[in-house]
Amino acid sequence: MADLSSTFAGIRSRNPFWLASAPPTDKEFNVVRAFEAGWGGVVWKTLGEAGPPIVNVNGPRYAALYAQDRRLIGFNNIELITDRPLQVNLEEIARVKRNWPDRAVVVSIMVPCTEDAWKAILPRVEDTGCDGIELNFGCPHGMSERGMGSAVGQVPEYIEMVTRWCKQYTRLPVIVKLTPNIADIKPPAMAAHRGGADAVSLINTINSVMGVDLDSLLIYPNTGGTGSHGGYCGPAVKPIAQNMVAEIARAPEMTGLPISGIGGITNWRDAAEFIALGCGNVQVCTAAMTYGFKIVQDMVDGLSNYMDEKGFTSIDALRGRAVPSIVNWNQLNLNHIEKARINQDACIKCGRCHVVCEDTSHQAISAMKNGKRHFEVLDNECVGCNLCVSVCPVPECITMHALEPGEIDARTGQSVPAAYANWTTHPNNPSRV
């Protein structure tokens, strides 16, 4: 059977599933329930001390975006870092780690961007016996207005500076949590790497306003008639998170930098994708807040079964296997040609494929045959865009099929050339680099 144990930045855990720093990890009671359910580790909700007191709103802190079936696909929060006393948190962290020595306990920290503030808190956190620290450089709301969180994470020079301080004043592994609220994730990641970070974690939440109540014309969530921007997470952010993870994983200058994947991980498939994109473990929040802690049991079983089926004996064997498939656009093989195919036995004649192709794409699907509704791909117009596959409500009804070398492309009338082993530099590549 596959070994799901994980060693991430020198921190061992029984499985790669950690709870992210968030409301589910705010106190001993929650963390113990999580460990009883089977989570491999937690990142304790962000601690802070210096600066103005932390006071959270006593009203709605969360808002959700739903699919038509009421399934939660996006989540917004305006909650700040922990508002519990630092000493109480430290005592609980020490007790949890003492009682659960086989689980990873990492502590998230956020203090003002001064050397003295970090120098003061780090020894106190280290004395708990925790396994590592995570620097919260990602929170986009509330704390960023105080010059912390994403206000630091958006400035690579600050990231490098604070990371160096932390490496100087603690012996614990230092994980830098990155903000997605930036144009290019690589500069902050490289800054963390230069500063000596043992790993990075990403993504933190995305700056957002969830919506407007069209009866009251107030944004939501709101407290007594006013609201604020918050942090967006949940299944809808997964593609954004995976792109940023992949950008770091495939950057030669950051080869070997451990990555903890965060963002929309709801089931074992999501976790396997993040690991295949280079992550050594994953962190989960929204799924736990939606379904409860026991969701980890399905994640563990599903990932274990998948790895057994595919012959992966360890997390490291799966880690990064998809990274080589990601290239810049100008490195794509423009000789590869695919066409859509409709399975007539599975087709329910809804016509969605025809409508979207006719209105917004290449008019490559006919709608009638012998006077009856019949949807069929016109190879001489199909460019293989995959839109019809994306909108079809019947799984596997429409699929894509690659033309073999030597076949005639009905659209161009030309023979499909053999795939080039080195397409990037081949003279027939108009975008060669």
mmCIF file of C-alpha atoms in Angstrom, residues 3-8 11-19 34-35 37-42 102-104 275 280-282 296-297 299-301 303 315:
data_model
loop_
_atom_site.group_PDB
_atom_site.id
_atom_site.type_symbol
_atom_site.label_atom_id
_atom_site.label_comp_id
_atom_site.label_asym_id
_atom_site.label_seq_id
_atom_site.Cartn_x
_atom_site.Cartn_y
_atom_site.Cartn_z
ATOM 1 C CA ASP A 3 2.849 5.346 2.174
ATOM 2 C CA LEU A 4 0.976 8.602 2.808
ATOM 3 C CA SER A 5 3.374 9.853 5.463
ATOM 4 C CA SER A 6 4.895 13.189 4.622
ATOM 5 C CA THR A 7 8.115 15.005 5.430
ATOM 6 C CA PHE A 8 7.680 18.650 4.543
ATOM 7 C CA ILE A 11 8.332 18.309 9.477
ATOM 8 C CA ARG A 12 6.881 14.813 9.581
ATOM 9 C CA SER A 13 3.184 14.005 9.590
ATOM 10 C CA ARG A 14 1.189 10.814 9.141
ATOM 11 C CA ASN A 15 -0.479 12.110 5.968
ATOM 12 C CA PRO A 16 -0.119 15.188 3.742
ATOM 13 C CA PHE A 17 -3.435 16.738 4.815
ATOM 14 C CA TRP A 18 -3.058 19.761 7.082
ATOM 15 C CA LEU A 19 -5.662 22.252 8.209
ATOM 16 C CA ALA A 34 -9.272 17.588 13.951
ATOM 17 C CA PHE A 35 -6.556 15.197 15.088
ATOM 18 C CA ALA A 37 -10.709 12.831 12.864
ATOM 19 C CA GLY A 38 -7.364 11.981 11.242
ATOM 20 C CA TRP A 39 -5.708 15.185 10.025
ATOM 21 C CA GLY A 40 -1.952 14.896 9.650
ATOM 22 C CA GLY A 41 -1.228 18.413 10.861
ATOM 23 C CA VAL A 42 -2.520 21.902 11.497
ATOM 24 C CA ASP A 102 2.878 12.250 15.795
ATOM 25 C CA ARG A 103 0.980 15.213 14.273
ATOM 26 C CA ALA A 104 2.458 18.330 12.738
ATOM 27 C CA ILE A 275 0.911 17.167 -5.330
ATOM 28 C CA GLY A 280 4.815 18.230 -0.712
ATOM 29 C CA ASN A 281 1.565 18.532 1.215
ATOM 30 C CA VAL A 282 -1.743 20.402 1.099
ATOM 31 C CA VAL A 296 -10.222 14.068 5.790
ATOM 32 C CA GLN A 297 -11.045 10.376 6.036
ATOM 33 C CA MET A 299 -9.393 12.343 1.352
ATOM 34 C CA VAL A 300 -6.953 9.872 2.883
ATOM 35 C CA ASP A 301 -8.770 6.804 1.545
ATOM 36 C CA LEU A 303 -5.579 9.379 -2.257
ATOM 37 C CA ILE A 315 3.985 11.169 -1.787
#
